[in-house]
Amino acid sequence: MNPIKNVQPIRNQQQLEDMKWALKRHCSERDYILFVLGCETGLRVGDLLRLKTKQILNLKGKYTKILRIKEGKTQKIREMYLENCFQEVYGYAANVDSDWLFPSRKGDGSITPTQAYRQLNKAADFAGVDHVGNHTLRKTFGYWFYKATKDIAMLQGILHHSDPSITLRYIGITEEETNNVLKTFSVFK
């Protein structure tokens, strides 16, 4: 029986690069783009797997690269700015011979969340990154967004969480901040 994994964001820039390398080298371009798009948008893996190739291809002529989707869990419309990763994602999408952006090799559909999980963990093993799961992409987005902006209220809105404390716990900030304080704290200073 598998123990429950403590899925975490990737908090280290080098580990992010190592994951990208491992996905390209040991998995596939599909899995690499899934990782990049997930980390750049904060979408749930289930929502990423529902993306169609034409949704990316149709952004080519647009001035702003905004992808609008209806999230599966919340049923809310979400707008994602793809400026930072558009060229890579578009280059991949232009070569996909399927309606699905992340096609399965078995049948005419998208890969499953289970397959996404397997590929992410395969790459994590090669990259030496611990605590990786499907939520790692979304948590990584949240972690780096918060580190860059310190705007927990905006992040809470983006992730559709009901309370800022949920968002902080989700991205592992409260635990990290507590550990950082405890590293230097001493009663006997």
Tab-separated table of N, CA and C in Angstrom, residues 42-174:
chain	number	residue	atom	x	y	z
A	42	GLY	N	-1.149	27.844	-13.131
A	42	GLY	CA	-1.790	27.435	-11.884
A	42	GLY	C	-3.071	26.653	-12.097
A	43	LEU	N	-3.293	26.168	-13.327
A	43	LEU	CA	-4.481	25.351	-13.582
A	43	LEU	C	-4.316	23.973	-12.950
A	44	ARG	N	-5.418	23.381	-12.563
A	44	ARG	CA	-5.396	21.994	-12.102
A	44	ARG	C	-5.060	21.089	-13.290
A	45	VAL	N	-4.420	19.980	-13.001
A	45	VAL	CA	-4.042	19.050	-14.068
A	45	VAL	C	-5.278	18.613	-14.856
A	46	GLY	N	-6.384	18.372	-14.183
A	46	GLY	CA	-7.608	17.979	-14.881
A	46	GLY	C	-8.048	19.009	-15.907
A	47	ASP	N	-7.889	20.295	-15.574
A	47	ASP	CA	-8.248	21.359	-16.519
A	47	ASP	C	-7.239	21.432	-17.664
A	48	LEU	N	-5.974	21.223	-17.360
A	48	LEU	CA	-4.953	21.214	-18.416
A	48	LEU	C	-5.221	20.097	-19.418
A	49	LEU	N	-5.609	18.939	-18.903
A	49	LEU	CA	-5.824	17.785	-19.776
A	49	LEU	C	-7.062	17.932	-20.665
A	50	ARG	N	-7.946	18.849	-20.342
A	50	ARG	CA	-9.120	19.105	-21.179
A	50	ARG	C	-8.851	20.130	-22.287
A	51	LEU	N	-7.662	20.711	-22.295
A	51	LEU	CA	-7.352	21.718	-23.310
A	51	LEU	C	-7.270	21.087	-24.689
A	52	LYS	N	-7.755	21.838	-25.657
A	52	LYS	CA	-7.701	21.413	-27.053
A	52	LYS	C	-6.577	22.175	-27.760
A	53	THR	N	-5.994	21.526	-28.724
A	53	THR	CA	-4.891	22.111	-29.482
A	53	THR	C	-5.301	23.438	-30.109
A	54	LYS	N	-6.517	23.509	-30.649
A	54	LYS	CA	-6.966	24.729	-31.329
A	54	LYS	C	-7.055	25.926	-30.381
A	55	GLN	N	-7.242	25.673	-29.071
A	55	GLN	CA	-7.287	26.781	-28.121
A	55	GLN	C	-5.954	27.523	-28.087
A	56	ILE	N	-4.882	26.818	-28.256
A	56	ILE	CA	-3.551	27.445	-28.295
A	56	ILE	C	-3.290	28.026	-29.679
A	57	LEU	N	-3.575	27.253	-30.715
A	57	LEU	CA	-3.323	27.716	-32.082
A	57	LEU	C	-4.103	28.989	-32.398
A	58	ASN	N	-5.312	29.127	-31.868
A	58	ASN	CA	-6.138	30.304	-32.129
A	58	ASN	C	-5.590	31.578	-31.481
A	59	LEU	N	-4.645	31.455	-30.563
A	59	LEU	CA	-4.062	32.639	-29.916
A	59	LEU	C	-2.958	33.282	-30.752
A	60	LYS	N	-2.509	32.604	-31.797
A	60	LYS	CA	-1.364	33.064	-32.592
A	60	LYS	C	-1.522	34.503	-33.063
A	61	GLY	N	-2.640	34.869	-33.624
A	61	GLY	CA	-2.819	36.205	-34.177
A	61	GLY	C	-3.281	37.248	-33.171
A	62	LYS	N	-3.513	36.849	-31.971
A	62	LYS	CA	-4.027	37.776	-30.944
A	62	LYS	C	-2.903	38.627	-30.373
A	63	TYR	N	-3.243	39.868	-30.048
A	63	TYR	CA	-2.250	40.782	-29.463
A	63	TYR	C	-1.845	40.312	-28.068
A	64	THR	N	-2.827	39.991	-27.249
A	64	THR	CA	-2.529	39.448	-25.923
A	64	THR	C	-2.872	37.969	-25.924
A	65	LYS	N	-2.004	37.191	-25.380
A	65	LYS	CA	-2.160	35.734	-25.370
A	65	LYS	C	-2.922	35.318	-24.106
A	66	ILE	N	-4.238	35.505	-24.145
A	66	ILE	CA	-5.094	35.185	-23.002
A	66	ILE	C	-5.921	33.955	-23.345
A	67	LEU	N	-5.751	32.922	-22.535
A	67	LEU	CA	-6.519	31.696	-22.680
A	67	LEU	C	-7.652	31.726	-21.659
A	68	ARG	N	-8.882	31.584	-22.135
A	68	ARG	CA	-10.050	31.563	-21.247
A	68	ARG	C	-10.604	30.149	-21.197
A	69	ILE	N	-10.774	29.650	-19.976
A	69	ILE	CA	-11.367	28.328	-19.818
A	69	ILE	C	-12.341	28.349	-18.645
A	70	LYS	N	-13.218	27.358	-18.646
A	70	LYS	CA	-14.115	27.152	-17.513
A	70	LYS	C	-13.494	26.035	-16.676
A	71	GLU	N	-13.166	26.357	-15.432
A	71	GLU	CA	-12.546	25.362	-14.560
A	71	GLU	C	-13.529	24.248	-14.234
A	72	GLY	N	-13.043	23.031	-14.228
A	72	GLY	CA	-13.900	21.879	-13.966
A	72	GLY	C	-14.443	21.840	-12.548
A	73	LYS	N	-13.602	22.106	-11.560
A	73	LYS	CA	-14.017	21.982	-10.169
A	73	LYS	C	-14.953	23.107	-9.747
A	74	THR	N	-14.590	24.357	-10.092
A	74	THR	CA	-15.362	25.507	-9.623
A	74	THR	C	-16.421	25.978	-10.613
A	75	GLN	N	-16.288	25.558	-11.869
A	75	GLN	CA	-17.160	26.008	-12.959
A	75	GLN	C	-17.049	27.514	-13.204
A	76	LYS	N	-15.967	28.121	-12.740
A	76	LYS	CA	-15.730	29.545	-12.943
A	76	LYS	C	-14.842	29.742	-14.163
A	77	ILE	N	-15.060	30.875	-14.845
A	77	ILE	CA	-14.235	31.228	-16.004
A	77	ILE	C	-12.908	31.766	-15.479
A	78	ARG	N	-11.847	31.298	-16.071
A	78	ARG	CA	-10.510	31.724	-15.655
A	78	ARG	C	-9.753	32.209	-16.875
A	79	GLU	N	-9.099	33.351	-16.741
A	79	GLU	CA	-8.265	33.890	-17.810
A	79	GLU	C	-6.809	33.713	-17.413
A	80	MET	N	-6.032	33.150	-18.326
A	80	MET	CA	-4.613	32.966	-18.084
A	80	MET	C	-3.809	33.681	-19.158
A	81	TYR	N	-2.826	34.422	-18.709
A	81	TYR	CA	-1.928	35.113	-19.625
A	81	TYR	C	-0.772	34.173	-19.939
A	82	LEU	N	-0.619	33.856	-21.202
A	82	LEU	CA	0.395	32.895	-21.615
A	82	LEU	C	1.627	33.548	-22.239
A	83	GLU	N	1.766	34.852	-22.064
A	83	GLU	CA	2.873	35.576	-22.702
A	83	GLU	C	4.225	34.916	-22.429
A	84	ASN	N	4.484	34.512	-21.192
A	84	ASN	CA	5.808	34.014	-20.817
A	84	ASN	C	6.152	32.659	-21.418
A	85	CYS	N	5.150	31.871	-21.748
A	85	CYS	CA	5.439	30.539	-22.277
A	85	CYS	C	4.792	30.292	-23.638
A	86	PHE	N	4.208	31.320	-24.239
A	86	PHE	CA	3.429	31.110	-25.463
A	86	PHE	C	4.235	30.505	-26.604
A	87	GLN	N	5.426	31.013	-26.860
A	87	GLN	CA	6.204	30.522	-27.998
A	87	GLN	C	6.478	29.022	-27.879
A	88	GLU	N	6.852	28.574	-26.681
A	88	GLU	CA	7.117	27.149	-26.462
A	88	GLU	C	5.852	26.313	-26.619
A	89	VAL	N	4.769	26.790	-26.000
A	89	VAL	CA	3.515	26.042	-26.037
A	89	VAL	C	2.963	26.022	-27.469
A	90	TYR	N	3.039	27.152	-28.158
A	90	TYR	CA	2.550	27.210	-29.535
A	90	TYR	C	3.380	26.301	-30.444
A	91	GLY	N	4.697	26.332	-30.288
A	91	GLY	CA	5.566	25.475	-31.093
A	91	GLY	C	5.218	24.001	-30.917
A	92	TYR	N	4.916	23.626	-29.689
A	92	TYR	CA	4.495	22.251	-29.415
A	92	TYR	C	3.131	21.981	-30.051
A	93	ALA	N	2.157	22.875	-29.805
A	93	ALA	CA	0.784	22.673	-30.285
A	93	ALA	C	0.723	22.574	-31.808
A	94	ALA	N	1.560	23.331	-32.494
A	94	ALA	CA	1.562	23.321	-33.959
A	94	ALA	C	1.960	21.952	-34.512
A	95	ASN	N	2.645	21.156	-33.701
A	95	ASN	CA	3.096	19.838	-34.147
A	95	ASN	C	2.282	18.687	-33.562
A	96	VAL	N	1.229	19.008	-32.822
A	96	VAL	CA	0.382	17.960	-32.237
A	96	VAL	C	-0.634	17.516	-33.284
A	97	ASP	N	-0.686	16.234	-33.520
A	97	ASP	CA	-1.606	15.674	-34.507
A	97	ASP	C	-2.832	15.086	-33.797
A	98	SER	N	-3.501	15.918	-33.023
A	98	SER	CA	-4.674	15.492	-32.257
A	98	SER	C	-5.482	16.730	-31.898
A	99	ASP	N	-6.755	16.518	-31.642
A	99	ASP	CA	-7.581	17.617	-31.135
A	99	ASP	C	-7.151	18.007	-29.726
A	100	TRP	N	-6.628	17.021	-28.989
A	100	TRP	CA	-6.240	17.230	-27.594
A	100	TRP	C	-4.823	17.772	-27.513
A	101	LEU	N	-4.605	18.751	-26.654
A	101	LEU	CA	-3.280	19.326	-26.494
A	101	LEU	C	-2.306	18.323	-25.877
A	102	PHE	N	-2.829	17.456	-25.012
A	102	PHE	CA	-1.990	16.438	-24.366
A	102	PHE	C	-2.545	15.055	-24.694
A	103	PRO	N	-2.346	14.619	-25.945
A	103	PRO	CA	-2.991	13.389	-26.412
A	103	PRO	C	-2.385	12.126	-25.809
A	104	SER	N	-3.239	11.161	-25.647
A	104	SER	CA	-2.816	9.838	-25.217
A	104	SER	C	-2.328	9.069	-26.439
A	105	ARG	N	-1.427	8.134	-26.203
A	105	ARG	CA	-0.991	7.258	-27.293
A	105	ARG	C	-1.990	6.123	-27.483
A	106	LYS	N	-2.920	5.997	-26.536
A	106	LYS	CA	-3.944	4.943	-26.589
A	106	LYS	C	-5.299	5.576	-26.869
A	107	GLY	N	-5.760	5.476	-28.063
A	107	GLY	CA	-7.084	5.995	-28.394
A	107	GLY	C	-7.063	7.467	-28.737
A	108	ASP	N	-8.259	8.000	-28.953
A	108	ASP	CA	-8.407	9.406	-29.336
A	108	ASP	C	-8.887	10.207	-28.127
A	109	GLY	N	-7.998	10.504	-27.257
A	109	GLY	CA	-8.339	11.285	-26.075
A	109	GLY	C	-7.083	11.865	-25.468
A	110	SER	N	-7.274	12.511	-24.363
A	110	SER	CA	-6.171	13.103	-23.624
A	110	SER	C	-5.565	12.052	-22.701
A	111	ILE	N	-4.351	12.303	-22.237
A	111	ILE	CA	-3.801	11.418	-21.219
A	111	ILE	C	-4.652	11.555	-19.954
A	112	THR	N	-4.554	10.611	-19.076
A	112	THR	CA	-5.318	10.638	-17.829
A	112	THR	C	-4.499	11.341	-16.751
A	113	PRO	N	-5.161	11.797	-15.701
A	113	PRO	CA	-4.415	12.355	-14.564
A	113	PRO	C	-3.417	11.345	-13.981
A	114	THR	N	-3.761	10.077	-14.011
A	114	THR	CA	-2.847	9.047	-13.519
A	114	THR	C	-1.577	8.999	-14.356
A	115	GLN	N	-1.715	9.089	-15.672
A	115	GLN	CA	-0.545	9.096	-16.550
A	115	GLN	C	0.280	10.362	-16.333
A	116	ALA	N	-0.360	11.495	-16.152
A	116	ALA	CA	0.363	12.741	-15.869
A	116	ALA	C	1.178	12.580	-14.582
A	117	TYR	N	0.560	11.995	-13.574
A	117	TYR	CA	1.222	11.749	-12.292
A	117	TYR	C	2.452	10.859	-12.479
A	118	ARG	N	2.295	9.788	-13.235
A	118	ARG	CA	3.414	8.865	-13.482
A	118	ARG	C	4.588	9.585	-14.151
A	119	GLN	N	4.284	10.380	-15.156
A	119	GLN	CA	5.343	11.067	-15.892
A	119	GLN	C	6.028	12.124	-15.024
A	120	LEU	N	5.253	12.855	-14.245
A	120	LEU	CA	5.846	13.857	-13.356
A	120	LEU	C	6.756	13.197	-12.326
A	121	ASN	N	6.327	12.057	-11.797
A	121	ASN	CA	7.140	11.362	-10.799
A	121	ASN	C	8.367	10.706	-11.412
A	122	LYS	N	8.244	10.243	-12.632
A	122	LYS	CA	9.404	9.695	-13.334
A	122	LYS	C	10.468	10.786	-13.485
A	123	ALA	N	10.050	11.956	-13.926
A	123	ALA	CA	10.984	13.074	-14.083
A	123	ALA	C	11.541	13.514	-12.724
A	124	ALA	N	10.691	13.537	-11.713
A	124	ALA	CA	11.132	13.945	-10.369
A	124	ALA	C	12.204	13.007	-9.838
A	125	ASP	N	12.062	11.718	-10.121
A	125	ASP	CA	13.080	10.752	-9.698
A	125	ASP	C	14.424	11.062	-10.366
A	126	PHE	N	14.403	11.357	-11.659
A	126	PHE	CA	15.635	11.692	-12.369
A	126	PHE	C	16.208	13.027	-11.889
A	127	ALA	N	15.334	13.967	-11.556
A	127	ALA	CA	15.772	15.310	-11.157
A	127	ALA	C	16.111	15.408	-9.671
A	128	GLY	N	15.766	14.388	-8.909
A	128	GLY	CA	16.027	14.435	-7.469
A	128	GLY	C	15.109	15.386	-6.729
A	129	VAL	N	13.882	15.507	-7.198
A	129	VAL	CA	12.897	16.390	-6.571
A	129	VAL	C	11.892	15.531	-5.813
A	130	ASP	N	11.680	15.858	-4.538
A	130	ASP	CA	10.771	15.086	-3.689
A	130	ASP	C	9.379	15.701	-3.645
A	131	HIS	N	8.428	14.905	-3.213
A	131	HIS	CA	7.055	15.343	-2.921
A	131	HIS	C	6.334	15.906	-4.142
A	132	VAL	N	6.469	15.226	-5.282
A	132	VAL	CA	5.845	15.685	-6.527
A	132	VAL	C	4.569	14.894	-6.790
A	133	GLY	N	3.528	15.613	-7.174
A	133	GLY	CA	2.262	15.024	-7.575
A	133	GLY	C	1.601	15.969	-8.565
A	134	ASN	N	0.366	15.666	-8.940
A	134	ASN	CA	-0.321	16.518	-9.911
A	134	ASN	C	-0.530	17.937	-9.393
A	135	HIS	N	-0.702	18.089	-8.089
A	135	HIS	CA	-0.915	19.435	-7.536
A	135	HIS	C	0.379	20.236	-7.437
A	136	THR	N	1.518	19.599	-7.653
A	136	THR	CA	2.793	20.310	-7.580
A	136	THR	C	2.814	21.491	-8.548
A	137	LEU	N	2.256	21.319	-9.735
A	137	LEU	CA	2.277	22.391	-10.730
A	137	LEU	C	1.517	23.605	-10.224
A	138	ARG	N	0.315	23.389	-9.742
A	138	ARG	CA	-0.540	24.463	-9.231
A	138	ARG	C	0.077	25.104	-7.982
A	139	LYS	N	0.616	24.274	-7.100
A	139	LYS	CA	1.235	24.787	-5.879
A	139	LYS	C	2.499	25.582	-6.207
A	140	THR	N	3.243	25.130	-7.213
A	140	THR	CA	4.450	25.845	-7.629
A	140	THR	C	4.086	27.218	-8.174
A	141	PHE	N	3.051	27.277	-8.995
A	141	PHE	CA	2.564	28.572	-9.480
A	141	PHE	C	2.240	29.478	-8.300
A	142	GLY	N	1.459	28.969	-7.367
A	142	GLY	CA	1.052	29.768	-6.214
A	142	GLY	C	2.223	30.232	-5.370
A	143	TYR	N	3.160	29.336	-5.142
A	143	TYR	CA	4.328	29.664	-4.326
A	143	TYR	C	5.123	30.812	-4.944
A	144	TRP	N	5.447	30.680	-6.243
A	144	TRP	CA	6.269	31.702	-6.897
A	144	TRP	C	5.494	33.001	-7.104
A	145	PHE	N	4.176	32.913	-7.336
A	145	PHE	CA	3.355	34.127	-7.438
A	145	PHE	C	3.399	34.882	-6.114
A	146	TYR	N	3.213	34.164	-5.015
A	146	TYR	CA	3.224	34.794	-3.698
A	146	TYR	C	4.606	35.378	-3.387
A	147	LYS	N	5.663	34.650	-3.699
A	147	LYS	CA	7.021	35.150	-3.440
A	147	LYS	C	7.281	36.439	-4.228
A	148	ALA	N	6.746	36.520	-5.441
A	148	ALA	CA	6.981	37.696	-6.295
A	148	ALA	C	6.122	38.890	-5.886
A	149	THR	N	4.893	38.630	-5.431
A	149	THR	CA	3.952	39.731	-5.201
A	149	THR	C	3.613	39.973	-3.737
A	150	LYS	N	3.714	38.961	-2.901
A	150	LYS	CA	3.269	38.993	-1.497
A	150	LYS	C	1.777	39.335	-1.387
A	151	ASP	N	1.031	39.168	-2.476
A	151	ASP	CA	-0.393	39.493	-2.511
A	151	ASP	C	-1.219	38.221	-2.343
A	152	ILE	N	-1.458	37.847	-1.109
A	152	ILE	CA	-2.185	36.611	-0.827
A	152	ILE	C	-3.651	36.723	-1.233
A	153	ALA	N	-4.215	37.924	-1.133
A	153	ALA	CA	-5.621	38.107	-1.512
A	153	ALA	C	-5.815	37.867	-3.008
A	154	MET	N	-4.905	38.379	-3.825
A	154	MET	CA	-5.017	38.168	-5.263
A	154	MET	C	-4.821	36.689	-5.600
A	155	LEU	N	-3.837	36.063	-4.962
A	155	LEU	CA	-3.591	34.646	-5.209
A	155	LEU	C	-4.789	33.805	-4.783
A	156	GLN	N	-5.375	34.150	-3.670
A	156	GLN	CA	-6.580	33.454	-3.203
A	156	GLN	C	-7.668	33.530	-4.272
A	157	GLY	N	-7.845	34.694	-4.872
A	157	GLY	CA	-8.828	34.851	-5.943
A	157	GLY	C	-8.485	34.041	-7.175
A	158	ILE	N	-7.214	34.031	-7.553
A	158	ILE	CA	-6.778	33.276	-8.732
A	158	ILE	C	-7.036	31.786	-8.534
A	159	LEU	N	-6.701	31.282	-7.343
A	159	LEU	CA	-6.848	29.852	-7.075
A	159	LEU	C	-8.259	29.470	-6.629
A	160	HIS	N	-9.124	30.463	-6.455
A	160	HIS	CA	-10.508	30.258	-6.021
A	160	HIS	C	-10.585	29.562	-4.662
A	161	HIS	N	-9.760	30.015	-3.726
A	161	HIS	CA	-9.833	29.513	-2.356
A	161	HIS	C	-10.755	30.409	-1.546
A	162	SER	N	-11.376	29.854	-0.514
A	162	SER	CA	-12.355	30.604	0.265
A	162	SER	C	-11.724	31.479	1.345
A	163	ASP	N	-10.463	31.233	1.695
A	163	ASP	CA	-9.838	31.984	2.775
A	163	ASP	C	-8.333	32.081	2.525
A	164	PRO	N	-7.705	33.208	2.883
A	164	PRO	CA	-6.257	33.339	2.682
A	164	PRO	C	-5.449	32.275	3.428
A	165	SER	N	-5.925	31.837	4.568
A	165	SER	CA	-5.185	30.824	5.331
A	165	SER	C	-5.118	29.508	4.556
A	166	ILE	N	-6.164	29.206	3.802
A	166	ILE	CA	-6.170	28.000	2.969
A	166	ILE	C	-5.100	28.132	1.880
A	167	THR	N	-5.029	29.302	1.271
A	167	THR	CA	-4.053	29.535	0.212
A	167	THR	C	-2.631	29.432	0.751
A	168	LEU	N	-2.358	30.047	1.887
A	168	LEU	CA	-1.018	29.967	2.478
A	168	LEU	C	-0.635	28.531	2.807
A	169	ARG	N	-1.565	27.788	3.369
A	169	ARG	CA	-1.296	26.387	3.704
A	169	ARG	C	-1.092	25.572	2.423
A	170	TYR	N	-1.904	25.845	1.402
A	170	TYR	CA	-1.834	25.121	0.135
A	170	TYR	C	-0.454	25.243	-0.507
A	171	ILE	N	0.119	26.446	-0.486
A	171	ILE	CA	1.415	26.657	-1.124
A	171	ILE	C	2.574	26.443	-0.157
A	172	GLY	N	2.267	26.060	1.088
A	172	GLY	CA	3.306	25.699	2.042
A	172	GLY	C	4.050	26.872	2.647
A	173	ILE	N	3.466	28.056	2.597
A	173	ILE	CA	4.158	29.238	3.105
A	173	ILE	C	4.199	29.253	4.635
A	174	THR	N	3.123	28.951	5.284
A	174	THR	CA	3.114	29.032	6.743
A	174	THR	C	4.150	28.076	7.336
